[in-house]
CSV table of C-alpha atoms in Angstrom, one decimal:
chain,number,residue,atom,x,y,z
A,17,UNK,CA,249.6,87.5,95.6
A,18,UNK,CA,249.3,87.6,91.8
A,19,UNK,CA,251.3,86.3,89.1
A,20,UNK,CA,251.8,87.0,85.5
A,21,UNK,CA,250.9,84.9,82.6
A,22,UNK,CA,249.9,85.1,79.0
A,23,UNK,CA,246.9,84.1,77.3
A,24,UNK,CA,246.4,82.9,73.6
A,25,UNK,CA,243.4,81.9,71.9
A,26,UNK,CA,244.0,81.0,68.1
A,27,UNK,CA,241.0,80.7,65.5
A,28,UNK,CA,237.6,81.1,66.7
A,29,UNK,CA,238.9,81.0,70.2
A,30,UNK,CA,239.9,84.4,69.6
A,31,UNK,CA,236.5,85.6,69.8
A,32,UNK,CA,236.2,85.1,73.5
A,33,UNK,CA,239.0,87.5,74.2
A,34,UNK,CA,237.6,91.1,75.0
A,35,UNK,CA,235.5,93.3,72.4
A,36,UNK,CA,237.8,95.5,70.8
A,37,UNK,CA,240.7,93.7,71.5
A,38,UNK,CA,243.4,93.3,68.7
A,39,UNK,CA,245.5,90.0,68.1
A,40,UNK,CA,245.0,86.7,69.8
A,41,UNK,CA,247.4,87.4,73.0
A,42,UNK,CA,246.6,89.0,76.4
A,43,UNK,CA,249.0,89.1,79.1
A,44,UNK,CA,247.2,89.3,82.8
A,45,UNK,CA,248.1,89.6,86.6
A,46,UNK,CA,245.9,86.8,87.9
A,47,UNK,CA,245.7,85.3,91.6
A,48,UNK,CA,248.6,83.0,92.5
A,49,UNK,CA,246.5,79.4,92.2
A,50,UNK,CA,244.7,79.8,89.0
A,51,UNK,CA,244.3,77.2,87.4
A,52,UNK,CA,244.0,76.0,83.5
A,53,UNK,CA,240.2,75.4,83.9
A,54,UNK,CA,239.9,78.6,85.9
A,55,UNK,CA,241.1,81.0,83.0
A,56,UNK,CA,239.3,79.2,80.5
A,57,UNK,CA,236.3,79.7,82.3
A,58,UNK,CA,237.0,83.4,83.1
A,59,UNK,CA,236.5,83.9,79.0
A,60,UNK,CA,233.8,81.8,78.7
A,61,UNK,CA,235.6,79.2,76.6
A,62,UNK,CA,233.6,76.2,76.1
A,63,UNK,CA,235.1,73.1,77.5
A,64,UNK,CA,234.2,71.2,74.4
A,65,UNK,CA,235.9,74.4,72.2
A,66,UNK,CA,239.5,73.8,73.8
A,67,UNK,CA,240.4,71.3,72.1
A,68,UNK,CA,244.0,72.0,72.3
A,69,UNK,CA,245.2,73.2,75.1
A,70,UNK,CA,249.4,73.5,75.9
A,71,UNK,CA,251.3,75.6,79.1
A,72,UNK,CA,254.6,76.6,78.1
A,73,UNK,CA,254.1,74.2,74.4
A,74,UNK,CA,253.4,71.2,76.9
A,75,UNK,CA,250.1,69.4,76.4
A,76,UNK,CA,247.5,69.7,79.6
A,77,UNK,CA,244.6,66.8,79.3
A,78,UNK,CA,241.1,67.5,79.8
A,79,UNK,CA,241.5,65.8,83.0
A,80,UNK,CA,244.2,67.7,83.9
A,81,UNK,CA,243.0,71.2,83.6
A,82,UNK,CA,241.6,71.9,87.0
A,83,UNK,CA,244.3,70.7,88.9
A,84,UNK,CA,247.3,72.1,86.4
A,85,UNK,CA,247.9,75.5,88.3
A,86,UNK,CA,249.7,78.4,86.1
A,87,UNK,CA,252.9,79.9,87.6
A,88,UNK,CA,254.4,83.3,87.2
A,89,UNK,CA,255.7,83.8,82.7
A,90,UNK,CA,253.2,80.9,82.0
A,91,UNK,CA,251.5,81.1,78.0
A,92,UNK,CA,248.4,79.6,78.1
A,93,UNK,CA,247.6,78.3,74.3
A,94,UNK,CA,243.9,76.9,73.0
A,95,UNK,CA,243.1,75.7,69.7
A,96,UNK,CA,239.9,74.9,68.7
A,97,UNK,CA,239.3,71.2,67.1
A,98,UNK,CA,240.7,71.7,63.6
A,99,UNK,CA,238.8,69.9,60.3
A,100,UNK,CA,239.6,69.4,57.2
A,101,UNK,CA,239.8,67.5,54.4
């Protein structure tokens, strides 16, 4: 079974969505199970690189990524770390 669930990558995230793709949202039908880690991975985001990462605007750990699983509307958001001055 799959679910639906949205994807956004703001910054230089955005550069790990697909070539040719325009904005910084997707919205995909993924297996019913995935997990935070699990889409991360899929686009090649570096662990390190998600420095932010929020379901639904809720904060998910480091720690927590592998076991948080996505359900069906979820938004995935990842920020990379921000500097400045």
């Amino acid at each position: 079974m799959t679910i639906r669930v949205a994807l956004k990558l703001f910054a230089s995230l955005a550069d790990y969505l697909p070539a040719g793709h325009r904005g910084n949202r997707l919205e995909l039908d993924v297996d019913q199970g995935t997990t935070v880690a699990d889409m991360l991975q899929r686009y090649r985001v570096p662990e390190r690189s998600a420095h932010l990462v929020l379901v639904n605007g809720l904060y998910v750990a480091p720690a927590a990524r592998a076991a948080r699983r996505l359900e069906d509307g979820d938004e995935l958001a990842a920020w990379p770390p921000i500097a400045g001055g």
